[in-house]
Amino acid sequence: MVLLMIAAIGLMRNRIGVVLGWIVQLLVVAAGFLQPAFFIVGAIFTAMWTYCMIVASRLDRNTIDRNNRTETR
């Protein structure tokens, strides 16, 4: 699982990295069936992951808007 996490980090610039990141999050939560503490860890990391995805998309939109405004000047 650690290798999947490292691969997801390295691929974050591509869509596959984001998808792989979500898969890793699901695996961590699913590990809660083997070790119940992973439900808590999975919930915390999934919340952080979701927050990062929301903020990243907002930053991307702002960057695109700013670039479009400077091109029209």
Tab-separated table of C-alpha atoms in Angstrom:
chain	number	residue	atom	x	y	z
A	1	MET	CA	0.000	0.000	0.000
A	2	VAL	CA	2.902	2.335	0.703
A	3	LEU	CA	4.139	1.857	-2.862
A	4	LEU	CA	0.701	2.811	-4.180
A	5	MET	CA	0.803	5.943	-2.041
A	6	ILE	CA	4.224	6.890	-3.384
A	7	ALA	CA	3.088	6.218	-6.950
A	8	ALA	CA	0.001	8.385	-6.424
A	9	ILE	CA	2.165	11.234	-5.135
A	10	GLY	CA	4.435	10.991	-8.172
A	11	LEU	CA	1.509	10.943	-10.588
A	12	MET	CA	-0.544	13.763	-9.065
A	13	ARG	CA	-0.050	15.984	-12.100
A	14	ASN	CA	-2.003	13.459	-14.162
A	15	ARG	CA	-5.579	12.289	-13.729
A	16	ILE	CA	-4.352	8.754	-13.004
A	17	GLY	CA	-2.610	10.033	-9.866
A	18	VAL	CA	-5.855	11.447	-8.517
A	19	VAL	CA	-7.726	8.221	-9.288
A	20	LEU	CA	-4.950	6.179	-7.696
A	21	GLY	CA	-5.104	8.426	-4.645
A	22	TRP	CA	-8.829	7.759	-4.249
A	23	ILE	CA	-8.194	4.024	-4.594
A	24	VAL	CA	-5.572	4.186	-1.863
A	25	GLN	CA	-8.030	6.043	0.370
A	26	LEU	CA	-10.626	3.318	-0.181
A	27	LEU	CA	-8.049	0.636	0.621
A	28	VAL	CA	-7.143	2.338	3.898
A	29	VAL	CA	-10.788	2.546	4.920
A	30	ALA	CA	-11.367	-1.073	3.817
A	31	ALA	CA	-8.418	-2.105	5.991
A	32	GLY	CA	-10.682	-1.185	8.884
A	33	PHE	CA	-12.343	-4.565	8.465
A	34	LEU	CA	-9.020	-6.188	9.338
A	35	GLN	CA	-7.974	-3.699	12.005
A	36	PRO	CA	-10.777	-1.423	13.268
A	37	ALA	CA	-8.375	1.445	14.017
A	38	PHE	CA	-7.956	1.887	10.264
A	39	PHE	CA	-11.552	3.123	10.058
A	40	ILE	CA	-10.493	6.135	12.121
A	41	VAL	CA	-7.219	6.611	10.241
A	42	GLY	CA	-8.996	6.146	6.919
A	43	ALA	CA	-11.685	8.666	7.820
A	44	ILE	CA	-9.117	11.271	8.838
A	45	PHE	CA	-6.965	10.818	5.739
A	46	THR	CA	-9.977	10.666	3.424
A	47	ALA	CA	-11.231	13.940	4.888
A	48	MET	CA	-7.826	15.550	4.328
A	49	TRP	CA	-7.633	14.107	0.803
A	50	THR	CA	-11.087	15.439	-0.044
A	51	TYR	CA	-10.199	18.882	1.315
A	52	CYS	CA	-6.998	18.926	-0.763
A	53	MET	CA	-8.880	17.935	-3.924
A	54	ILE	CA	-11.441	20.710	-3.375
A	55	VAL	CA	-8.789	23.358	-2.702
A	56	ALA	CA	-6.660	22.192	-5.646
A	57	SER	CA	-9.575	22.458	-8.067
A	58	ARG	CA	-10.358	25.940	-6.740
A	59	LEU	CA	-6.729	26.997	-7.224
A	60	ASP	CA	-6.711	25.565	-10.745
A	61	ARG	CA	-9.887	27.489	-11.622
A	62	ASN	CA	-8.427	30.713	-10.221
A	63	THR	CA	-5.209	30.230	-12.185
A	64	ILE	CA	-7.139	29.623	-15.408
A	65	ASP	CA	-9.324	32.692	-14.790
A	66	ARG	CA	-6.269	34.844	-14.048
A	67	ASN	CA	-4.509	33.616	-17.198
A	68	ASN	CA	-7.603	34.285	-19.299
A	69	ARG	CA	-7.867	37.834	-17.916
A	70	THR	CA	-4.217	38.625	-18.670
A	71	GLU	CA	-4.510	37.248	-22.215
A	72	THR	CA	-7.456	39.496	-23.049
A	73	ARG	CA	-5.609	42.664	-22.034
